[in-house]
Amino acid sequence: MFLIERARALSHLQDLLQAAQDNRGSIAVITGPVAVGKTELAHSLVQTAEKELGVVVLNAQALTAEGPDQAGIFEQLAQGLESTYGEAADPGPPDVNGSPAERSDRQIAEDIVRFSRRAPLLVVVDDLHHGDPESLAGVLHLVRLARTARIMVVLVLPDCSRLDIPLFHAELLREPHCTRFSLSPLSSAGVLEVVARSLDPGTAERTAEDYHRFSGGNPLVLRALIEESRGTESAAAEEHGRADEGRVRAGQISALAVLTSLHRSGPEAVDVARGIALLGPVASVEMLALLLGSSTDLVAYRIRTLRDAGILHEMRFRHPGAAEMVLGDPEFGQLQATHYRVALLLEAEGFSPSRVARHLVAAGTTTGAWTTSVLRESAQEAIGQNDWAFAAVCLELAMRGPLDEEDKGLVITELIRAQWRLNPARVIKYLPQCYELQRKGMIPDRDLVSLTGIFLWHGRAEEAATMLADAAGRATDPAERAELHCFLSWATISYPELRARMAEADGSLFDRLSEAVDPGSLRLQGALHAAFGAQGRSDVGTLTESVLSERVTHSEAVATVLQVLVYADELELAEEWDRRVMADTAEPGPSSSRGVHHAIRAEIMRRRGDLTAAEWHAETALKHMAPRAWGVALGLPLAVLVSAHTARGNLAQADEYLSWIVPQEMSHTLYGVAHLHARGRYRLAAGQHWAAQQDFLSCGELVTRWNMDVASFVPWRLGAAEAALAQGDRPEARRLVEQHLRQPHGSLPQSRGAALRVYAGAVDGHRRLTALTEAAELLSEGSNWHQRFLVLTDLSLAYQDLGDSQRARATGEQAWRSAIRCGAERLARTLLPHSSTAARPEPTELPAWSVIASAQLSEAELRVAELAAAGDTNREVSRKLFITISTVEQHLTRVYRKLQLSGRADLQRYLAGDSTVGSVAGRSG
C-alpha cells in the first residue's frame, strides 16, 4: 500500500541489486524525512532479493543505546552470516577466527566480502544514524570493499543525520558506486490513491484533502488516520445505523503516530516540537532559539526537517491533537520547568500578562514579585472576559507567592470574589484568613460590602458585624456611608440578628449612616422593614418600583426584596418582578443567583398551593449548587421541599430532606425559620404532636425577638393550634387562632381562610360549618390550591357529619379536583370519602404541561387558560374571574405566545396532555 509513489525508486534499486550479482557492487543510501517509508522501501527490496533472485540477505539495525543484550550493527551482521553458513546446502566452514564478539567490525566486514564470492549478498542497515563511531567506520570499510564484490549495501537513515554524522555523509559522497534515494511525503494525488485503496473511491474523493492536510503525506500518520476512520465509521454504523460520511476524525492514535515520528527524528527535533507546542501561535525561529539556547540556523534546519516530514505546516502542527500529545509525552520530564522558562521568555519579550500567566499556572511556580504582578493583571483581564475560572486559578497561585500582608489582602479579596462566582463553597477556606487580614487593616474598605455579604451567606454574622462596624467607623465619604446603610438595610432582613450585633459594636451607627442616604433610598429601606409591620402592605408599590432601579444593585438585595414581597403575600407581584429580573439580566450570572431565584419561585408556588411546581423549582434550585455552596440559604429550598412533600402526603421523602445536614448558623436567619416551620409541619403530619408544637413555638420566639411577627411570614400560631388540637387542647387552639387573626396580615384572605379552617377544628356543629364555609369563600380557586383542598375536604366531612350527603359528595368532588391541581392526590385518598375519589385512578406521573405551564405562565394567565380550555367563552371567563373581556383576550394572547400554540383548539389539546403541540413538544425534543 505505501509503495505508492515509490515504484521508480524500487525499480532502480532492483537494477542495482541485479548488477551486484555480476561483481558490480553498489551502495544505495535511502534518505528522507522520518516515517516517509524508507524502511518499507528497503523491505520491499529484501523480498525481491529473497523470493525472486535467491540473494542472501543480511539485516542490521542501529540502536539508540546498546545494552548488554543488544547487539551492535556488525555483531548482528555476523550472526546473520553464521546462520547462513549453517543453512547452506554446501557451505564449507566460515573462514573466520573467533566469535563475533571477539572480532572487530573491520574483520566482520572482510568476512562478509569473502562470503560474497560464494553467493551474492544484500546487506541492509537501518537507522544507521544511531550507530557509534566504530560501527560507522566499519560500514565505510564495507562500502569500499563492496566496490568489486557481489554485494549491494543499503543504508537507511534520515535527512537530519547530515547534522549528526556529517563526516560519514562526506565520505559516502566520495564513493562513485554510491547512489542516493531521497524520499519525500506522499503528494495529494498519492494520498488520494492510498485512501481509495484502503476505503472506497467515493469516500476518498470527499476526504483525501483532509487526510493530506492532517498527515502532510506522512505515511505513518496517514495509516493511523485511516485506521481511526474505519473504527469511527464502524462504531457510528453500529450505534446509528450509518456512518458520518465525508469527515476525517484526527484522534489520539494518529496523534501518537506524530509523536512516534518526532522521536524517530531525534531528541533535537523533539525539543523543537515541544517548544512549538508550548509557544503556540507566538512560536518563531527566534523565540525557539531563545527558549532552547540554540542558534537560529540550527532551529530553522530542524523546523525544515519537520515540515519535510509532514509534521508541521509553517510553524504549527498539521495534526490538531499533536500539540497536546507532545506535551503529554511521558518522556517530557521537564514540562513544568519548561513552562516556567517559557513564561520568563514571554515576559521578557513583552507579551500579554494572560499569555505569560497561563505558563506560570502550568508551571505551578511563583518565585518573584514579577510573577505576582503578572498573575493579578491576568486575573483582572480574565474577569473582564468573564473567565472567572482562570482568574481564580491565577489568584490561587499568586497567594502562594512572596506577598506582604497588604498585597495578600488585595489578592485574597479578588480570589474570594472570583471563587464566589464559580462556586460559593470554595470561598469557605479563605474566610478565616480574610478576617484576620481585615482586622489588621489589610482589606480595602471599598470591598467590605461584597465580602461581608459572603460572610453572612456562610453564617459568619459575628465576623461580618465586626468588619462592617470597623469600616463604618472609618467611612467619611457620603457615597461609602450610603452604600453601607443600603447594604445593612437588606442584610438585616435576611439575617435579623446582624442588627443587634451591629448595635452592640456601635449603638449610633445606623443613625449616622442614614444621614448620608438620599430620601428615595431611605423610603425603600423603610419599606423593606415595614413589610413586617401592621402597615407594611401600603409600601408594596415602593418595593416593586425599586427592584430594578439603580438603588438596588446587589443581586442579594434584589432577592431580599422579592422575598419580602412573598412574605407580604404579594405573590403575583413577586413572580412578575422575578421574571423581569431574570429576563433583564444580560448574562446568566453565578449559580448562586440562579439557584436563589428558583428557590424564591418555589416558595411562591408553594404559597399558591401548586405543590408539584414548587417541588420542581426547589429541586432545580438545588441542581445549581451543592449543599455546602448554599450556605445558610440552604434552608430556603429545603423548607419548600419538606413542606411540599408533607402537604402531598409523601412523608418518607420529606423525612429524607430533613435528614440533610444544614449549617448550625442557619437557625439565626429567615431561612432557618422557614426550615424550622417546615419541620414542624412534617412532625405534625407524622403524629409527633408535642415535638411539632415546640418547633412552632420556637419559630414564634425568633420572629417576635426580631420584630418580624406577621401572619403571612410563618403562620406559627396556626401550626401550634393544630398541634394543640391533636393533643385535645381546644381552648389553646382557639386562643392561638384568635391571636393569629389579630396579627399584621392576619386578615388577608389566604391567612384568614387558613385560620378559619384550623378554628373549625376547635368548634362543633354549625359553628364549624360556618367557619369552613367562609374559609372556602376566602380561598377561591387559584389563591391557594392546597389550602382550598384542605378546607373543602373538612367542609365535605362537616356536611357528612350533619347528614347532608349530597353536599358532602359535591364538596368532596371539588376537594378532589383541588387535590389534583395541587398534586396532593395521595393525601386526598386518605382524607376524602371513597365516593369522592372513585373511578379516578391516581396518576403515576404528573402531565408535563402542569410543571411547564406553571413555570411559564402567571397565575392569572393559567386561570384564564384552564377556563378557556374547559370550553368557557371569553365572556364567561370574564364573569367567573371578575375581569374585563379585553383582559381575557390579552391573557389568552400571551398564553398562546408563551406556549407556542395556534389557538383555543391547541390549548385544549395541550392542557389535556397532548405532547405533540406547544411547549411540551418543544421540551421533549
mmCIF file of N, CA, C and O in Angstrom, residues 170-228:
data_model
loop_
_atom_site.group_PDB
_atom_site.id
_atom_site.type_symbol
_atom_site.label_atom_id
_atom_site.label_comp_id
_atom_site.label_asym_id
_atom_site.label_seq_id
_atom_site.Cartn_x
_atom_site.Cartn_y
_atom_site.Cartn_z
ATOM 1 N N ALA A 170 30.012 12.839 4.155
ATOM 2 C CA ALA A 170 31.044 13.351 3.257
ATOM 3 C C ALA A 170 31.835 12.210 2.630
ATOM 4 O O ALA A 170 32.182 12.248 1.434
ATOM 5 N N GLU A 171 32.145 11.180 3.431
ATOM 6 C CA GLU A 171 32.875 10.019 2.901
ATOM 7 C C GLU A 171 32.050 9.282 1.853
ATOM 8 O O GLU A 171 32.571 8.818 0.841
ATOM 9 N N LEU A 172 30.740 9.171 2.065
ATOM 10 C CA LEU A 172 29.885 8.489 1.093
ATOM 11 C C LEU A 172 29.871 9.222 -0.246
ATOM 12 O O LEU A 172 29.776 8.599 -1.311
ATOM 13 N N LEU A 173 29.927 10.559 -0.174
ATOM 14 C CA LEU A 173 29.903 11.335 -1.417
ATOM 15 C C LEU A 173 31.127 11.042 -2.292
ATOM 16 O O LEU A 173 31.093 11.252 -3.515
ATOM 17 N N ARG A 174 32.205 10.542 -1.688
ATOM 18 C CA ARG A 174 33.423 10.254 -2.442
ATOM 19 C C ARG A 174 33.366 8.916 -3.153
ATOM 20 O O ARG A 174 34.239 8.614 -3.975
ATOM 21 N N GLU A 175 32.343 8.109 -2.830
ATOM 22 C CA GLU A 175 32.253 6.786 -3.429
ATOM 23 C C GLU A 175 31.468 6.853 -4.734
ATOM 24 O O GLU A 175 30.279 7.193 -4.732
ATOM 25 N N PRO A 176 32.088 6.523 -5.875
ATOM 26 C CA PRO A 176 31.390 6.635 -7.174
ATOM 27 C C PRO A 176 30.278 5.616 -7.358
ATOM 28 O O PRO A 176 29.357 5.840 -8.145
ATOM 29 N N HIS A 177 30.335 4.494 -6.643
ATOM 30 C CA HIS A 177 29.303 3.469 -6.801
ATOM 31 C C HIS A 177 28.171 3.638 -5.785
ATOM 32 O O HIS A 177 27.400 2.722 -5.547
ATOM 33 N N CYS A 178 28.074 4.824 -5.164
ATOM 34 C CA CYS A 178 27.023 5.101 -4.166
ATOM 35 C C CYS A 178 25.902 5.900 -4.825
ATOM 36 O O CYS A 178 26.142 6.947 -5.432
ATOM 37 N N THR A 179 24.681 5.397 -4.705
ATOM 38 C CA THR A 179 23.503 6.068 -5.272
ATOM 39 C C THR A 179 22.589 6.485 -4.126
ATOM 40 O O THR A 179 22.297 5.694 -3.229
ATOM 41 N N ARG A 180 22.119 7.738 -4.171
ATOM 42 C CA ARG A 180 21.267 8.277 -3.100
ATOM 43 C C ARG A 180 19.815 8.314 -3.566
ATOM 44 O O ARG A 180 19.503 8.808 -4.651
ATOM 45 N N PHE A 181 18.926 7.779 -2.736
ATOM 46 C CA PHE A 181 17.479 7.798 -2.999
ATOM 47 C C PHE A 181 16.822 8.652 -1.907
ATOM 48 O O PHE A 181 16.770 8.238 -0.749
ATOM 49 N N SER A 182 16.351 9.820 -2.276
ATOM 50 C CA SER A 182 15.750 10.734 -1.304
ATOM 51 C C SER A 182 14.232 10.678 -1.421
ATOM 52 O O SER A 182 13.667 11.060 -2.458
ATOM 53 N N LEU A 183 13.591 10.175 -0.390
ATOM 54 C CA LEU A 183 12.134 10.053 -0.383
ATOM 55 C C LEU A 183 11.503 11.290 0.249
ATOM 56 O O LEU A 183 12.116 11.979 1.053
ATOM 57 N N SER A 184 10.279 11.536 -0.104
ATOM 58 C CA SER A 184 9.516 12.656 0.462
ATOM 59 C C SER A 184 8.114 12.166 0.795
ATOM 60 O O SER A 184 7.700 11.090 0.347
ATOM 61 N N PRO A 185 7.353 12.946 1.604
ATOM 62 C CA PRO A 185 5.976 12.528 1.893
ATOM 63 C C PRO A 185 5.156 12.392 0.618
ATOM 64 O O PRO A 185 5.510 12.928 -0.441
ATOM 65 N N LEU A 186 4.038 11.701 0.756
ATOM 66 C CA LEU A 186 3.158 11.491 -0.387
ATOM 67 C C LEU A 186 2.533 12.805 -0.829
ATOM 68 O O LEU A 186 2.196 13.669 -0.002
ATOM 69 N N SER A 187 2.339 12.938 -2.108
ATOM 70 C CA SER A 187 1.657 14.111 -2.641
ATOM 71 C C SER A 187 0.150 13.966 -2.423
ATOM 72 O O SER A 187 -0.337 12.927 -1.958
ATOM 73 N N SER A 188 -0.598 15.011 -2.782
ATOM 74 C CA SER A 188 -2.066 14.939 -2.668
ATOM 75 C C SER A 188 -2.609 13.792 -3.495
ATOM 76 O O SER A 188 -3.515 13.064 -3.057
ATOM 77 N N ALA A 189 -2.052 13.606 -4.695
ATOM 78 C CA ALA A 189 -2.509 12.510 -5.550
ATOM 79 C C ALA A 189 -2.172 11.164 -4.926
ATOM 80 O O ALA A 189 -2.962 10.212 -4.988
ATOM 81 N N GLY A 190 -0.987 11.084 -4.307
ATOM 82 C CA GLY A 190 -0.607 9.832 -3.649
ATOM 83 C C GLY A 190 -1.513 9.507 -2.479
ATOM 84 O O GLY A 190 -1.910 8.344 -2.286
ATOM 85 N N VAL A 191 -1.848 10.520 -1.693
ATOM 86 C CA VAL A 191 -2.762 10.304 -0.569
ATOM 87 C C VAL A 191 -4.124 9.844 -1.074
ATOM 88 O O VAL A 191 -4.734 8.921 -0.513
ATOM 89 N N LEU A 192 -4.598 10.456 -2.151
ATOM 90 C CA LEU A 192 -5.883 10.054 -2.725
ATOM 91 C C LEU A 192 -5.856 8.594 -3.139
ATOM 92 O O LEU A 192 -6.801 7.836 -2.884
ATOM 93 N N GLU A 193 -4.761 8.155 -3.737
ATOM 94 C CA GLU A 193 -4.649 6.759 -4.171
ATOM 95 C C GLU A 193 -4.628 5.803 -2.982
ATOM 96 O O GLU A 193 -5.278 4.752 -2.995
ATOM 97 N N VAL A 194 -3.901 6.181 -1.928
ATOM 98 C CA VAL A 194 -3.850 5.331 -0.732
ATOM 99 C C VAL A 194 -5.224 5.213 -0.092
ATOM 100 O O VAL A 194 -5.674 4.121 0.271
ATOM 101 N N VAL A 195 -5.906 6.342 0.061
ATOM 102 C CA VAL A 195 -7.224 6.318 0.689
ATOM 103 C C VAL A 195 -8.207 5.521 -0.143
ATOM 104 O O VAL A 195 -9.028 4.762 0.385
ATOM 105 N N ALA A 196 -8.139 5.671 -1.459
ATOM 106 C CA ALA A 196 -9.050 4.939 -2.344
ATOM 107 C C ALA A 196 -8.841 3.438 -2.219
ATOM 108 O O ALA A 196 -9.803 2.654 -2.254
ATOM 109 N N ARG A 197 -7.585 2.999 -2.079
ATOM 110 C CA ARG A 197 -7.318 1.566 -1.914
ATOM 111 C C ARG A 197 -7.766 1.060 -0.537
ATOM 112 O O ARG A 197 -8.189 -0.081 -0.396
ATOM 113 N N SER A 198 -7.664 1.924 0.461
ATOM 114 C CA SER A 198 -7.977 1.490 1.824
ATOM 115 C C SER A 198 -9.459 1.558 2.138
ATOM 116 O O SER A 198 -9.977 0.741 2.898
ATOM 117 N N LEU A 199 -10.138 2.571 1.601
ATOM 118 C CA LEU A 199 -11.568 2.739 1.887
ATOM 119 C C LEU A 199 -12.355 2.472 0.607
ATOM 120 O O LEU A 199 -12.477 1.344 0.185
ATOM 121 N N ASP A 200 -12.891 3.502 0.008
ATOM 122 C CA ASP A 200 -13.580 3.347 -1.269
ATOM 123 C C ASP A 200 -13.411 4.632 -2.053
ATOM 124 O O ASP A 200 -13.154 5.696 -1.468
ATOM 125 N N PRO A 201 -13.545 4.585 -3.369
ATOM 126 C CA PRO A 201 -13.274 5.774 -4.187
ATOM 127 C C PRO A 201 -14.130 6.975 -3.816
ATOM 128 O O PRO A 201 -13.645 8.110 -3.806
ATOM 129 N N GLY A 202 -15.413 6.741 -3.487
ATOM 130 C CA GLY A 202 -16.285 7.864 -3.140
ATOM 131 C C GLY A 202 -15.821 8.576 -1.895
ATOM 132 O O GLY A 202 -15.735 9.810 -1.849
ATOM 133 N N THR A 203 -15.514 7.809 -0.846
ATOM 134 C CA THR A 203 -15.017 8.398 0.397
ATOM 135 C C THR A 203 -13.678 9.081 0.161
ATOM 136 O O THR A 203 -13.406 10.153 0.720
ATOM 137 N N ALA A 204 -12.840 8.473 -0.658
ATOM 138 C CA ALA A 204 -11.535 9.057 -0.942
ATOM 139 C C ALA A 204 -11.669 10.436 -1.577
ATOM 140 O O ALA A 204 -10.948 11.369 -1.218
ATOM 141 N N GLU A 205 -12.586 10.570 -2.534
ATOM 142 C CA GLU A 205 -12.775 11.866 -3.189
ATOM 143 C C GLU A 205 -13.201 12.936 -2.183
ATOM 144 O O GLU A 205 -12.778 14.091 -2.268
ATOM 145 N N ARG A 206 -14.051 12.553 -1.212
ATOM 146 C CA ARG A 206 -14.561 13.531 -0.247
ATOM 147 C C ARG A 206 -13.543 13.883 0.838
ATOM 148 O O ARG A 206 -13.576 14.980 1.385
ATOM 149 N N THR A 207 -12.665 12.937 1.159
ATOM 150 C CA THR A 207 -11.830 13.110 2.353
ATOM 151 C C THR A 207 -10.342 13.240 2.082
ATOM 152 O O THR A 207 -9.584 13.537 3.010
ATOM 153 N N ALA A 208 -9.907 13.009 0.869
ATOM 154 C CA ALA A 208 -8.459 12.992 0.590
ATOM 155 C C ALA A 208 -7.795 14.301 0.990
ATOM 156 O O ALA A 208 -6.672 14.303 1.524
ATOM 157 N N GLU A 209 -8.474 15.415 0.756
ATOM 158 C CA GLU A 209 -7.888 16.709 1.118
ATOM 159 C C GLU A 209 -7.656 16.808 2.617
ATOM 160 O O GLU A 209 -6.612 17.298 3.065
ATOM 161 N N ASP A 210 -8.628 16.329 3.426
ATOM 162 C CA ASP A 210 -8.449 16.347 4.883
ATOM 163 C C ASP A 210 -7.337 15.406 5.315
ATOM 164 O O ASP A 210 -6.536 15.738 6.203
ATOM 165 N N TYR A 211 -7.291 14.222 4.697
ATOM 166 C CA TYR A 211 -6.218 13.278 5.049
ATOM 167 C C TYR A 211 -4.851 13.893 4.762
ATOM 168 O O TYR A 211 -3.910 13.751 5.555
ATOM 169 N N HIS A 212 -4.735 14.572 3.637
ATOM 170 C CA HIS A 212 -3.447 15.182 3.308
ATOM 171 C C HIS A 212 -3.143 16.350 4.237
ATOM 172 O O HIS A 212 -1.986 16.553 4.659
ATOM 173 N N ARG A 213 -4.159 17.134 4.601
ATOM 174 C CA ARG A 213 -3.943 18.278 5.481
ATOM 175 C C ARG A 213 -3.478 17.826 6.863
ATOM 176 O O ARG A 213 -2.586 18.431 7.452
ATOM 177 N N PHE A 214 -4.076 16.757 7.405
ATOM 178 C CA PHE A 214 -3.722 16.300 8.751
ATOM 179 C C PHE A 214 -2.407 15.520 8.778
ATOM 180 O O PHE A 214 -1.679 15.582 9.769
ATOM 181 N N SER A 215 -2.122 14.762 7.714
ATOM 182 C CA SER A 215 -0.928 13.897 7.708
ATOM 183 C C SER A 215 0.262 14.519 7.020
ATOM 184 O O SER A 215 1.406 14.098 7.269
ATOM 185 N N GLY A 216 0.027 15.523 6.148
ATOM 186 C CA GLY A 216 1.125 16.087 5.371
ATOM 187 C C GLY A 216 1.750 15.079 4.444
ATOM 188 O O GLY A 216 2.873 15.275 3.969
ATOM 189 N N GLY A 217 1.046 13.980 4.153
ATOM 190 C CA GLY A 217 1.592 12.932 3.296
ATOM 191 C C GLY A 217 2.490 11.963 4.019
ATOM 192 O O GLY A 217 3.049 11.047 3.406
ATOM 193 N N ASN A 218 2.656 12.125 5.332
ATOM 194 C CA ASN A 218 3.478 11.208 6.122
ATOM 195 C C ASN A 218 2.777 9.851 6.173
ATOM 196 O O ASN A 218 1.684 9.735 6.731
ATOM 197 N N PRO A 219 3.382 8.799 5.602
ATOM 198 C CA PRO A 219 2.685 7.503 5.514
ATOM 199 C C PRO A 219 2.290 6.921 6.869
ATOM 200 O O PRO A 219 1.218 6.326 6.996
ATOM 201 N N LEU A 220 3.142 7.090 7.898
ATOM 202 C CA LEU A 220 2.822 6.531 9.212
ATOM 203 C C LEU A 220 1.573 7.192 9.790
ATOM 204 O O LEU A 220 0.666 6.520 10.290
ATOM 205 N N VAL A 221 1.524 8.510 9.699
ATOM 206 C CA VAL A 221 0.365 9.232 10.219
ATOM 207 C C VAL A 221 -0.868 8.943 9.369
ATOM 208 O O VAL A 221 -1.976 8.781 9.898
ATOM 209 N N LEU A 222 -0.673 8.858 8.051
ATOM 210 C CA LEU A 222 -1.799 8.572 7.156
ATOM 211 C C LEU A 222 -2.411 7.213 7.469
ATOM 212 O O LEU A 222 -3.641 7.064 7.527
ATOM 213 N N ARG A 223 -1.563 6.209 7.700
ATOM 214 C CA ARG A 223 -2.078 4.875 8.032
ATOM 215 C C ARG A 223 -2.905 4.923 9.313
ATOM 216 O O ARG A 223 -3.987 4.334 9.400
ATOM 217 N N ALA A 224 -2.410 5.658 10.316
ATOM 218 C CA ALA A 224 -3.141 5.760 11.587
ATOM 219 C C ALA A 224 -4.474 6.477 11.395
ATOM 220 O O ALA A 224 -5.494 6.088 11.975
ATOM 221 N N LEU A 225 -4.486 7.515 10.592
ATOM 222 C CA LEU A 225 -5.736 8.242 10.334
ATOM 223 C C LEU A 225 -6.771 7.355 9.669
ATOM 224 O O LEU A 225 -7.963 7.390 10.007
ATOM 225 N N ILE A 226 -6.326 6.563 8.717
ATOM 226 C CA ILE A 226 -7.256 5.674 8.013
ATOM 227 C C ILE A 226 -7.822 4.625 8.969
ATOM 228 O O ILE A 226 -9.027 4.334 8.958
ATOM 229 N N GLU A 227 -6.975 4.076 9.828
ATOM 230 C CA GLU A 227 -7.465 3.082 10.794
ATOM 231 C C GLU A 227 -8.451 3.714 11.766
ATOM 232 O O GLU A 227 -9.451 3.108 12.137
ATOM 233 N N GLU A 228 -8.190 4.957 12.175
ATOM 234 C CA GLU A 228 -9.135 5.652 13.057
ATOM 235 C C GLU A 228 -10.472 5.854 12.368
ATOM 236 O O GLU A 228 -11.533 5.676 12.979
#
